[in-house]
Coordinates of N, CA and C in Angstrom, one line a residue:
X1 N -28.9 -24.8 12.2 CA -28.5 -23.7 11.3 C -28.3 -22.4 12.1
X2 N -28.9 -22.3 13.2 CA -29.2 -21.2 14.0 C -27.8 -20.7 14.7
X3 N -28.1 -21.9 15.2 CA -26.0 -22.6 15.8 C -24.9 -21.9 15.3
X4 N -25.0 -22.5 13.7 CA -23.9 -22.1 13.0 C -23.9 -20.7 12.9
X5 N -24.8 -19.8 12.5 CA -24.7 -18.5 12.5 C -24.0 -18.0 13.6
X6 N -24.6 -18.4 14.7 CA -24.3 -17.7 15.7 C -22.5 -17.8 15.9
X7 N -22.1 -18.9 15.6 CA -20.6 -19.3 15.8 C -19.9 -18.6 14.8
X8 N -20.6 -18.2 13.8 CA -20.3 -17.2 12.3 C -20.0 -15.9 12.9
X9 N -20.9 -15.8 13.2 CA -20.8 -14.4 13.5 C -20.0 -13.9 15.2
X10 N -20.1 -14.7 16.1 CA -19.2 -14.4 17.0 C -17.7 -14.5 16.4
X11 N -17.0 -15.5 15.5 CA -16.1 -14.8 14.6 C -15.8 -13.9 14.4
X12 N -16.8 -13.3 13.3 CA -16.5 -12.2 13.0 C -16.0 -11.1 13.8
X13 N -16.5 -11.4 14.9 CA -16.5 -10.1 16.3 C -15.2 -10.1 17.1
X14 N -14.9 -11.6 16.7 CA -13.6 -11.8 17.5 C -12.3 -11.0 16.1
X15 N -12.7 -11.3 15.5 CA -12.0 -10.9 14.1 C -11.7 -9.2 13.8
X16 N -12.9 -9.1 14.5 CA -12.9 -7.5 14.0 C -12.4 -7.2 15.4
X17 N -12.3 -7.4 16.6 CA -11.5 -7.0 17.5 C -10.2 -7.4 17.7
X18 N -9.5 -8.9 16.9 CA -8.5 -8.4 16.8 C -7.6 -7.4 16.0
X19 N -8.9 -7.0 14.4 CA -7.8 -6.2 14.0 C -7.7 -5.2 14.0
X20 N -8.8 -4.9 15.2 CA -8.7 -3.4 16.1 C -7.6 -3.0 17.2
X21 N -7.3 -4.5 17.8 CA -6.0 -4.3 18.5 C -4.9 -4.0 17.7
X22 N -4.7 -5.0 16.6 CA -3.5 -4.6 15.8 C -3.4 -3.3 15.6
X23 N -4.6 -2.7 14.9 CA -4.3 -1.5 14.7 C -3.7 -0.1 16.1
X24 N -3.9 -0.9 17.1 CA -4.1 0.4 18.0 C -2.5 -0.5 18.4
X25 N -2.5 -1.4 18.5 CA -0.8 -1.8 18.7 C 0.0 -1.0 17.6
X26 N -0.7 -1.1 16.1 CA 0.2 -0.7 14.9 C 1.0 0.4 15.1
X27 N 0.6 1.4 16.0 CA 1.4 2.8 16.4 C 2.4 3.0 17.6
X28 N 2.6 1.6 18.4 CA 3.2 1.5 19.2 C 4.5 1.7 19.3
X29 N 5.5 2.6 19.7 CA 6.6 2.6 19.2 C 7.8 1.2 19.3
X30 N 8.4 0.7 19.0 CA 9.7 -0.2 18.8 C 10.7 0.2 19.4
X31 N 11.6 -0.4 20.1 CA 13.2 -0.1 20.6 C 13.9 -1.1 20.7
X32 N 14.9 -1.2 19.5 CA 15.6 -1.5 19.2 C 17.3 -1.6 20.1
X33 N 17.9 -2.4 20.9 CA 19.0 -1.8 21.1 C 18.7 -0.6 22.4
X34 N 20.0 -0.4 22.3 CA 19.9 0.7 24.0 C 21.2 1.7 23.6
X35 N 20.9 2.6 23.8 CA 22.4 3.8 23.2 C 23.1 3.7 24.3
X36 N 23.1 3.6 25.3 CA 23.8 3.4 26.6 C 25.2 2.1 26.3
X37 N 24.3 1.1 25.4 CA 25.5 0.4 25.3 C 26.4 0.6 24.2
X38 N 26.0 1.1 23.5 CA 27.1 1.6 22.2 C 28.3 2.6 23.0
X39 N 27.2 3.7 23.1 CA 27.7 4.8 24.0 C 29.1 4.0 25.3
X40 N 28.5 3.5 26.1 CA 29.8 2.9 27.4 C 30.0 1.6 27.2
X41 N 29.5 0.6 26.2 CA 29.8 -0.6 26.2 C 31.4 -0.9 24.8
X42 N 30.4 0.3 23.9 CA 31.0 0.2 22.3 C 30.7 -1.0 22.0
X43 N 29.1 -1.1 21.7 CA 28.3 -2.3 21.2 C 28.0 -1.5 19.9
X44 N 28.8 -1.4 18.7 CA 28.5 -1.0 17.7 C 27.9 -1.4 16.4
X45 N 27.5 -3.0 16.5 CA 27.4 -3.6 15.7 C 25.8 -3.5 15.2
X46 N 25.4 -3.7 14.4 CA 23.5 -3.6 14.3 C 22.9 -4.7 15.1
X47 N 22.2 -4.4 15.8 CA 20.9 -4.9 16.1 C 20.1 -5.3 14.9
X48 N 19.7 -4.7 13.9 CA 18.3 -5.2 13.0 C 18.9 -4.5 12.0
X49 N 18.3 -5.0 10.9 CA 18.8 -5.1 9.5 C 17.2 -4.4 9.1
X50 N 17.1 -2.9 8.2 CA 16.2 -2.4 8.1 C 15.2 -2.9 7.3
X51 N 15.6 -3.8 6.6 CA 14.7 -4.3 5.6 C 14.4 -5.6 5.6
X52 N 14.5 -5.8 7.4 CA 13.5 -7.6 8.0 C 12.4 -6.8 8.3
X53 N 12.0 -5.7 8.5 CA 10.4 -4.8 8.5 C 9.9 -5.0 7.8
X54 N 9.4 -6.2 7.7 CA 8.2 -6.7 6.8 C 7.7 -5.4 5.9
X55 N 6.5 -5.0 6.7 CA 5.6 -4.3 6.4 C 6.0 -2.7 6.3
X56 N 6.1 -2.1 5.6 CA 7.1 -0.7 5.2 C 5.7 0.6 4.8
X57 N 4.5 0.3 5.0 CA 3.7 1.0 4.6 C 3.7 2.1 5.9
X58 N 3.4 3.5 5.8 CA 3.2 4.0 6.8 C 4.4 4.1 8.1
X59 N 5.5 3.7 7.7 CA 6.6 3.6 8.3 C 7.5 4.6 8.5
X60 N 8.2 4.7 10.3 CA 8.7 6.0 10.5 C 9.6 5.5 11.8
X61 N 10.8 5.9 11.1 CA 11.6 5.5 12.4 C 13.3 5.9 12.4
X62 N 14.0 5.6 13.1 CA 15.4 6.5 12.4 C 16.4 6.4 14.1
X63 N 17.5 6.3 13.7 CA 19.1 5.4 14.6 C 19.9 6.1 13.8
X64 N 20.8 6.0 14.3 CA 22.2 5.8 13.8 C 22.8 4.5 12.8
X65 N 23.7 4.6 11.9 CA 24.2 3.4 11.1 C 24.8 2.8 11.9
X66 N 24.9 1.3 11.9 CA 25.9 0.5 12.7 C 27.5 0.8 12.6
X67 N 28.4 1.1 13.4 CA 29.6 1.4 13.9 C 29.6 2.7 13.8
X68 N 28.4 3.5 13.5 CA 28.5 4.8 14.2 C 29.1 5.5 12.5
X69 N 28.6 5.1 11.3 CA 29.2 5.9 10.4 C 27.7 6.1 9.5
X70 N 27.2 6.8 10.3 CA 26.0 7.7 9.2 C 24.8 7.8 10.6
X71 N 23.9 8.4 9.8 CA 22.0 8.6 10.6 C 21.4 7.9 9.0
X72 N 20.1 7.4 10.0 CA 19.0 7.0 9.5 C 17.5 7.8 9.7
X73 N 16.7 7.9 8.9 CA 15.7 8.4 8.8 C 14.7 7.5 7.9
X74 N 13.5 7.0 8.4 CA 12.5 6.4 7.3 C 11.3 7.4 7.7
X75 N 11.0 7.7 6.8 CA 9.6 9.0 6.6 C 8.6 8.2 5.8
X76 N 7.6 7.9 6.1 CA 6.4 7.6 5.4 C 7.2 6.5 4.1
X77 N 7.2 5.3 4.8 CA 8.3 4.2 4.3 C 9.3 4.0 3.5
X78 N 10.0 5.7 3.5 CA 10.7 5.5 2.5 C 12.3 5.9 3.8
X79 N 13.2 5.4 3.0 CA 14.2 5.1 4.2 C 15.5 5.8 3.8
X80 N 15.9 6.6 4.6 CA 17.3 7.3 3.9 C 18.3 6.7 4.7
X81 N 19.8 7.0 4.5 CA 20.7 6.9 4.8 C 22.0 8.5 4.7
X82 N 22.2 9.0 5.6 CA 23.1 10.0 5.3 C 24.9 10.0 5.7
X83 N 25.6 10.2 5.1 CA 26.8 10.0 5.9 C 28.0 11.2 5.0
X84 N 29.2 11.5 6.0 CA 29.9 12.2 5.3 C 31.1 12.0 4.5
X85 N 30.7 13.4 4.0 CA 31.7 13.6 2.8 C 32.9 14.5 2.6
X86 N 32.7 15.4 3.7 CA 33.2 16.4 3.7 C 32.6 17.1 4.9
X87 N 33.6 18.3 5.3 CA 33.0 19.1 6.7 C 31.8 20.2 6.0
X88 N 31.4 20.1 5.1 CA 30.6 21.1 4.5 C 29.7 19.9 3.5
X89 N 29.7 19.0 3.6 CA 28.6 18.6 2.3 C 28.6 17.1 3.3
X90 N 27.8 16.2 2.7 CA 26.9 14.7 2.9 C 26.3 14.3 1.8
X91 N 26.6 12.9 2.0 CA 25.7 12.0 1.1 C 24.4 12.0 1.4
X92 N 22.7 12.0 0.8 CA 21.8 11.2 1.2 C 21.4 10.2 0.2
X93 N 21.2 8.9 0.8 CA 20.4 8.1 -0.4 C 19.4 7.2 0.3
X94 N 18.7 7.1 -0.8 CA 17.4 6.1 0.1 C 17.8 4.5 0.1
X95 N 18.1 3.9 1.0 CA 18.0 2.9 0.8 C 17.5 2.0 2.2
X96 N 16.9 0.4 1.9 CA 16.6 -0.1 3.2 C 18.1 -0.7 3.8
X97 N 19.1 -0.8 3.0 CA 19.7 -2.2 3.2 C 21.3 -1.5 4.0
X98 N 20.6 -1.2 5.4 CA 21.4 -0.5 6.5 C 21.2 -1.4 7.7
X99 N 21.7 -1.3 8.8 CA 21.9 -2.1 10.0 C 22.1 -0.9 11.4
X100 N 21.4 -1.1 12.0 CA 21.4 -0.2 13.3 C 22.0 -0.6 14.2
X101 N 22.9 0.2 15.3 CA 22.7 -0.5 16.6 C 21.7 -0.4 17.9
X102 N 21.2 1.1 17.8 CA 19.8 0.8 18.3 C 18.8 2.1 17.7
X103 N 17.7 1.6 17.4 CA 16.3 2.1 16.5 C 15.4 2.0 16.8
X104 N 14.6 3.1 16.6 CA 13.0 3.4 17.2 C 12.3 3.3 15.7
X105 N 11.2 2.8 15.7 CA 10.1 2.7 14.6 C 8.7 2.4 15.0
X106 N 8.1 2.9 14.2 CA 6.7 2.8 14.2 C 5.7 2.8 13.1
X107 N 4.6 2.2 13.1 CA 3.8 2.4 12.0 C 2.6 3.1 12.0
X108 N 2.2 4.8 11.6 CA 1.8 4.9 12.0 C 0.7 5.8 10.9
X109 N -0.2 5.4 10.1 CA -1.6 5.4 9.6 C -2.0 6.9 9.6
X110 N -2.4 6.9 10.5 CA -3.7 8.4 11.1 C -2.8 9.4 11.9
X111 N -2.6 10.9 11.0 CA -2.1 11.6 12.4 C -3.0 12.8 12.4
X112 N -3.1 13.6 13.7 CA -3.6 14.4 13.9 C -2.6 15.6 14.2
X113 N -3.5 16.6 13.3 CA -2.5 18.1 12.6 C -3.3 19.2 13.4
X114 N -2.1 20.1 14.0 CA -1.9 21.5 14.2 C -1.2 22.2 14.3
X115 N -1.4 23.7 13.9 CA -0.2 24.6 14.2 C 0.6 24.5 15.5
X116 N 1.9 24.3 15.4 CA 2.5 24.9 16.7 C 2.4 26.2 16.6
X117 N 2.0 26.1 18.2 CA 2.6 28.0 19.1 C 3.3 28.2 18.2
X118 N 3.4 29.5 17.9 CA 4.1 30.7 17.8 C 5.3 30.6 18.8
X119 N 5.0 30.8 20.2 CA 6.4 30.7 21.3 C 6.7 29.5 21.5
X120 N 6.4 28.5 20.5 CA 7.2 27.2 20.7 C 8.1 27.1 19.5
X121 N 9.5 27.6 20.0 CA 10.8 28.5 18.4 C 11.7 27.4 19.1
X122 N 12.0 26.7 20.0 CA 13.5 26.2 20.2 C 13.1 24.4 20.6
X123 N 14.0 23.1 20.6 CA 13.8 22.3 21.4 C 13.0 22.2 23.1
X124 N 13.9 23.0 23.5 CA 13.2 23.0 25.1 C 12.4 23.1 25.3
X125 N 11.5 24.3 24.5 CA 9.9 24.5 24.3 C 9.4 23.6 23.7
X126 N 9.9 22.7 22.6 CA 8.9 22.1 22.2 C 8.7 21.1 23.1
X127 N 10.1 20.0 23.8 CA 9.8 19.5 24.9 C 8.8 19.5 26.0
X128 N 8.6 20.6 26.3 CA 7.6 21.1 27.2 C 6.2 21.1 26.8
X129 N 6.2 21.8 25.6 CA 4.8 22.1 25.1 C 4.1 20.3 24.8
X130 N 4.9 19.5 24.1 CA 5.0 18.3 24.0 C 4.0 17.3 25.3
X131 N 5.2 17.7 26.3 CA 4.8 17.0 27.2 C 3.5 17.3 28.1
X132 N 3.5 18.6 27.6 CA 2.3 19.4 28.6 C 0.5 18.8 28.0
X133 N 0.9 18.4 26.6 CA -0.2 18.2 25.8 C -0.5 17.1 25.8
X134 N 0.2 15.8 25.9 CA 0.5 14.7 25.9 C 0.4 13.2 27.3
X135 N 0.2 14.3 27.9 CA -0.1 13.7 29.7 C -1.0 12.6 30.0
X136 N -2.2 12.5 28.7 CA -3.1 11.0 28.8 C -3.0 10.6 27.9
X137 N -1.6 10.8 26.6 CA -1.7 9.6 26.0 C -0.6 8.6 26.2
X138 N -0.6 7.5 25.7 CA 0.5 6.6 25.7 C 1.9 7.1 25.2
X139 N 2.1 6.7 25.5 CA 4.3 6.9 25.8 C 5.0 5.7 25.5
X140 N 6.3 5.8 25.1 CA 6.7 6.4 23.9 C 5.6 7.0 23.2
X141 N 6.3 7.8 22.1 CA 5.6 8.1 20.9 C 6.4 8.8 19.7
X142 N 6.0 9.1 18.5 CA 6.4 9.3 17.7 C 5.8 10.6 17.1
X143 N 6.2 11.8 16.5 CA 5.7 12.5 16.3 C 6.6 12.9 14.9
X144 N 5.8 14.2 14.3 CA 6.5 14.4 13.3 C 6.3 16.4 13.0
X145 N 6.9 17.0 12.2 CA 6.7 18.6 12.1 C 7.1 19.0 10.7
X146 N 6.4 19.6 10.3 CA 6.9 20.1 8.6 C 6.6 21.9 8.9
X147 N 7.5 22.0 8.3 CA 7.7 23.5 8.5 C 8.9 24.3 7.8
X148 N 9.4 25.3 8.4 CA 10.6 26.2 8.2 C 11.7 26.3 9.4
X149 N 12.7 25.8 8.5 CA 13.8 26.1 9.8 C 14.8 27.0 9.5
X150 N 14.4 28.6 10.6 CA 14.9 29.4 10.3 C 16.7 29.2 10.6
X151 N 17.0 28.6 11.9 CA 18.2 28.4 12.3 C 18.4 27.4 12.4
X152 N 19.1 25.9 12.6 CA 19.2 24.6 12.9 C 20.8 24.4 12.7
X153 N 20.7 23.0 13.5 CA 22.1 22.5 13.6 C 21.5 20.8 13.4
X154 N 22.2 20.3 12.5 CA 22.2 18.5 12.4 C 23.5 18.1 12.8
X155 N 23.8 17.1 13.3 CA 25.0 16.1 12.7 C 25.0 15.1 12.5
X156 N 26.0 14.2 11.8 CA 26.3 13.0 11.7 C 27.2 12.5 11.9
X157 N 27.0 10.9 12.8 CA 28.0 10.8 13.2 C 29.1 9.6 12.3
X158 N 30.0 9.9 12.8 CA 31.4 9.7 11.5 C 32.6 8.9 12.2
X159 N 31.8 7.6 12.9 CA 33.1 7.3 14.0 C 34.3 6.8 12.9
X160 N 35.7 7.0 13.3 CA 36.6 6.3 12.6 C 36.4 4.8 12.7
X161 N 37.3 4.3 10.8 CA 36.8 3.1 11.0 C 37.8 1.9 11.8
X162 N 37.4 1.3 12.8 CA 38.0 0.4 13.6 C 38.5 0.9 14.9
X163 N 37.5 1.8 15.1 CA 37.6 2.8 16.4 C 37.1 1.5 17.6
X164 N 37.5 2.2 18.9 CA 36.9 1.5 20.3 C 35.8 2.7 20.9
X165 N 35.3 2.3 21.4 CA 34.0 3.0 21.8 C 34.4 2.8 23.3
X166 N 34.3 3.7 24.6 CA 33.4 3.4 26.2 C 33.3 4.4 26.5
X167 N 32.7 5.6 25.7 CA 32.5 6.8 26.4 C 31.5 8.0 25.3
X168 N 31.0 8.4 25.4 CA 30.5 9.3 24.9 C 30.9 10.1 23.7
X169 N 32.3 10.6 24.4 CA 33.4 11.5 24.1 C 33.9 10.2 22.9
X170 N 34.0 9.6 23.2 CA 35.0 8.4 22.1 C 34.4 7.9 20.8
X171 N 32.1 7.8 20.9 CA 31.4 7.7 20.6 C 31.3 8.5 19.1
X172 N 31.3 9.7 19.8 CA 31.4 11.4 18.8 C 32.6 11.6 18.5
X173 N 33.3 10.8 17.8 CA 35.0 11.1 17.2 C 34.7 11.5 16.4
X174 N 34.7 12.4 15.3 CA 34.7 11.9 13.6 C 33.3 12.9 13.9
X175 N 32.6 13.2 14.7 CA 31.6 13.8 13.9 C 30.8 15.0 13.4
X176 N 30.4 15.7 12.5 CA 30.8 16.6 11.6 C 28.9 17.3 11.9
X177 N 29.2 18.8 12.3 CA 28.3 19.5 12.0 C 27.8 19.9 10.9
X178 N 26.4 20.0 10.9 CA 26.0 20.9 9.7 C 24.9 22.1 10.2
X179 N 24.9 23.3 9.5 CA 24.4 24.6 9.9 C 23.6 24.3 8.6
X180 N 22.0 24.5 9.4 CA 21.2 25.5 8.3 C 20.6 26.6 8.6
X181 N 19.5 27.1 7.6 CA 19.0 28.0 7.5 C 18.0 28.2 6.7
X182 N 16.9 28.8 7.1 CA 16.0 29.0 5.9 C 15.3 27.9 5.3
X183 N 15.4 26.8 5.7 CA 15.2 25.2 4.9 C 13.7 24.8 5.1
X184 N 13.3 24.3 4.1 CA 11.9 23.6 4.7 C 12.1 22.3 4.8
X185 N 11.6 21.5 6.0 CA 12.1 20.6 6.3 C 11.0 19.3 6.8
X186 N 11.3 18.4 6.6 CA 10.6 17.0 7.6 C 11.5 17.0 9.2
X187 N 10.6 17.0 10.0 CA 11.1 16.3 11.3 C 10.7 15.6 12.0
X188 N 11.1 14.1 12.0 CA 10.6 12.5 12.6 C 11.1 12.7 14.2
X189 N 10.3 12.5 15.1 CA 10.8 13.0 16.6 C 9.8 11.5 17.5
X190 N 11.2 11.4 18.4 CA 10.9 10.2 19.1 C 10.8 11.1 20.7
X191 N 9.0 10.9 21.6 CA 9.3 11.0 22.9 C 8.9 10.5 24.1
X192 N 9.5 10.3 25.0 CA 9.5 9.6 26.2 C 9.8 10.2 27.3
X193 N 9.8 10.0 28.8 CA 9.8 10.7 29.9 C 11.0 9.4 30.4
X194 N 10.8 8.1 29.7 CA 11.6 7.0 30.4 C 12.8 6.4 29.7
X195 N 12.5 6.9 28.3 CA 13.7 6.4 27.5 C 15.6 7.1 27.4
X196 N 15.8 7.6 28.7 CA 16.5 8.4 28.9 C 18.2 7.1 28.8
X197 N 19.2 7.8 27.8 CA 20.5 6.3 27.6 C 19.6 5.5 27.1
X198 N 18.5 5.2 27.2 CA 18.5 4.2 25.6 C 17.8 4.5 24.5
X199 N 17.0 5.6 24.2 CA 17.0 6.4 23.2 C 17.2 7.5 23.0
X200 N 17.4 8.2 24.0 CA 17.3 9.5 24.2 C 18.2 10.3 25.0
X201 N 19.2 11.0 24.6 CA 20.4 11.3 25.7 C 19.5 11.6 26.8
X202 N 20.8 11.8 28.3 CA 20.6 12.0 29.3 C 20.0 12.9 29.6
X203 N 19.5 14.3 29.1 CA 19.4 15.3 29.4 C 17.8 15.7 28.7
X204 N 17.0 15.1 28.4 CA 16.3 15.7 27.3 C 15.0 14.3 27.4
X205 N 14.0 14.9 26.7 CA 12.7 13.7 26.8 C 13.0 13.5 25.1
X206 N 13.6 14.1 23.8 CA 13.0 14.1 22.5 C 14.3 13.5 22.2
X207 N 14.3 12.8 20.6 CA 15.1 12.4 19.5 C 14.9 12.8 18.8
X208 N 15.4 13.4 17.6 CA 14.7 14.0 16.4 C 15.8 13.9 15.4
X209 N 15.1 13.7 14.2 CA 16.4 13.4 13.0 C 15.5 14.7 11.9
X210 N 16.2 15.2 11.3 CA 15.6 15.9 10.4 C 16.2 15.6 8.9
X211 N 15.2 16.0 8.0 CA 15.2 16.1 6.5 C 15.1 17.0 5.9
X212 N 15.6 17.8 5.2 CA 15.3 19.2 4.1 C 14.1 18.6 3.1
X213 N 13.6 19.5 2.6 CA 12.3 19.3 1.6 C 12.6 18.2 0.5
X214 N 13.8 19.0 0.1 CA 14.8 18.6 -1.1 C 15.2 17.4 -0.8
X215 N 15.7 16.8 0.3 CA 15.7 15.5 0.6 C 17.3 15.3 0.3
X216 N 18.3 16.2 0.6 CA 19.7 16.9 0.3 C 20.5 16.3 1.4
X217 N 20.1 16.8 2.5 CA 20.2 16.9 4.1 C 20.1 16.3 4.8
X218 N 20.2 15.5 5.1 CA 19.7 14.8 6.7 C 20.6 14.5 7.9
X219 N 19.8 14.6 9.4 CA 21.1 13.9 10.1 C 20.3 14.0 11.3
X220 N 21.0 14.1 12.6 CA 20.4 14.4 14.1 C 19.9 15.6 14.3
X221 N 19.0 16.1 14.8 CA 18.6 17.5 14.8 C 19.2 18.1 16.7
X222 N 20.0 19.0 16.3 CA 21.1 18.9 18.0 C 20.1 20.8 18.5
X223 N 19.9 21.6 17.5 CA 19.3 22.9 17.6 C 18.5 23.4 16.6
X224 N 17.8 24.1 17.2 CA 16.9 24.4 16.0 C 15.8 26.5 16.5
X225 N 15.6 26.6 15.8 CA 14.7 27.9 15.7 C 13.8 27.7 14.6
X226 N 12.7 27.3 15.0 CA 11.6 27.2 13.8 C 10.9 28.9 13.1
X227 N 10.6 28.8 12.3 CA 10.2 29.9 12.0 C 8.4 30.0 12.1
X228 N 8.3 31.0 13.1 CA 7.2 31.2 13.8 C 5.8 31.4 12.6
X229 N 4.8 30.3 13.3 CA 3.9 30.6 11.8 C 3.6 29.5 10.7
X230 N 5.2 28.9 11.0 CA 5.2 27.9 9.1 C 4.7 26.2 10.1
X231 N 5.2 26.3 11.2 CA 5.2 24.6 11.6 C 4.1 24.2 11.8
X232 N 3.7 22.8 10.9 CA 2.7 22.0 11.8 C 3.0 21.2 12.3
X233 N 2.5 20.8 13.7 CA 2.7 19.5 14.5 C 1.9 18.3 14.2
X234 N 2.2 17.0 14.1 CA 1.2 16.5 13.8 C 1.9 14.5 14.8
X235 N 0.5 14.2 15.9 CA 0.5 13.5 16.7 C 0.0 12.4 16.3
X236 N 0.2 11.1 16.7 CA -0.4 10.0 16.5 C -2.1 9.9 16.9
X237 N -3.1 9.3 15.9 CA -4.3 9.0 16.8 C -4.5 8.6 17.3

């Protein structure tokens, strides 16, 4: 009898350790695809179909539409789709039943909240402040900011349809600025030190897609001026 308990209960232990790994896996970021090849191959086709993600709870992650005609954003498992309509207006709607060609996601439960600085107003700073903060944890990661955006710039991209892709420049045909202002917003942000062409342009450690409050808006976040005071950052546990 003694036996069996003991075999019971070492179970258990092994049980509860794996679903301590899962969990600490659960936040691990995903990459999908490589922008390098869309970008110089003109591999435009999806990689993953958003709604083979089983599990949609706690879910956060966001690409481009396959052949380069919209952005994606999933915020706390709900999944948008944006594309245009006009040089001054966009579609958003929520839906899963989009296809990427390459996409970062994660699942992620627990986050931990703070004010941003004050002097952290532009991308470059947050880059920095990011990375300055972030030095013993795991990489990739996923982060997120709710706040006010005093100045910003989104786009979306709008390749024409039955376009060829091998260049950057050929990539960005078709695609359409948007200016805001004043907006309160969601911002889902992918960063790395390594993911440089396959998630993350050349130049830069972040990704970031943003959302208006209203849920009106969405697209790539290319500039921004936060308004000092309103943002919170908030990191994975």
């Amino acid at each position: 009898m003694n036996f069996i308990r003991i075999i019971a209960a070492l179970g258990l232990v092994a049980l509860s350790g794996s679903h301590i790994q899962a969990q600490k896996h659960n936040k691990d970021v995903k990459v999908i695809g490589q922008m390098k090849n869309v970008m110089w191959k003109g591999e435009l086709f999806g990689n993953i179909h958003l709604d083979t993600i089983a599990n949609k709870k706690n879910l956060y992650g966001f690409g481009p539409v396959e052949y380069l005609s919209g952005e994606i954003l999933i915020i706390d498992g709900k999944s948008y789709k944006s594309t245009v309509t006009s040089d001054t207006a966009m579609k958003v709607e929520e839906t899963y039943d989009i296809k990427a060609p390459f996409f970062a996601y994660a699942h992620i439960s627990d986050w931990s909240e703070q004010s941003l600085p004050e002097t952290v107003q532009n991308l470059q700073q947050l880059e920095t402040y990011l990375d300055s903060i972030t030095k013993d944890s795991p990489r990739p990661f996923m982060f997120k900011l709710k706040g006010t955006v005093e100045q910003g710039t989104v786009h979306i991209v709008n390749l024409p349809k039955g376009s060829k892709v091998s260049s950057p420049d050929e990539a960005h045909q078709g695609q359409v600025n948007y200016e805001l202002q004043n907006e309160k917003a969601d911002i889902i942000g992918f960063f790395s030190t390594k993911h440089k062409a396959i998630f993350t342009h050349h130049d830069t450690f972040l990704h970031m897609h943003l959302i208006t409050k209203d849920r009106r808006q969405m697209g790539h976040l290319d500039k921004v001026i936060f308004k000092p005071g309103t943002v919170k950052l908030y990191l994975p546990k």
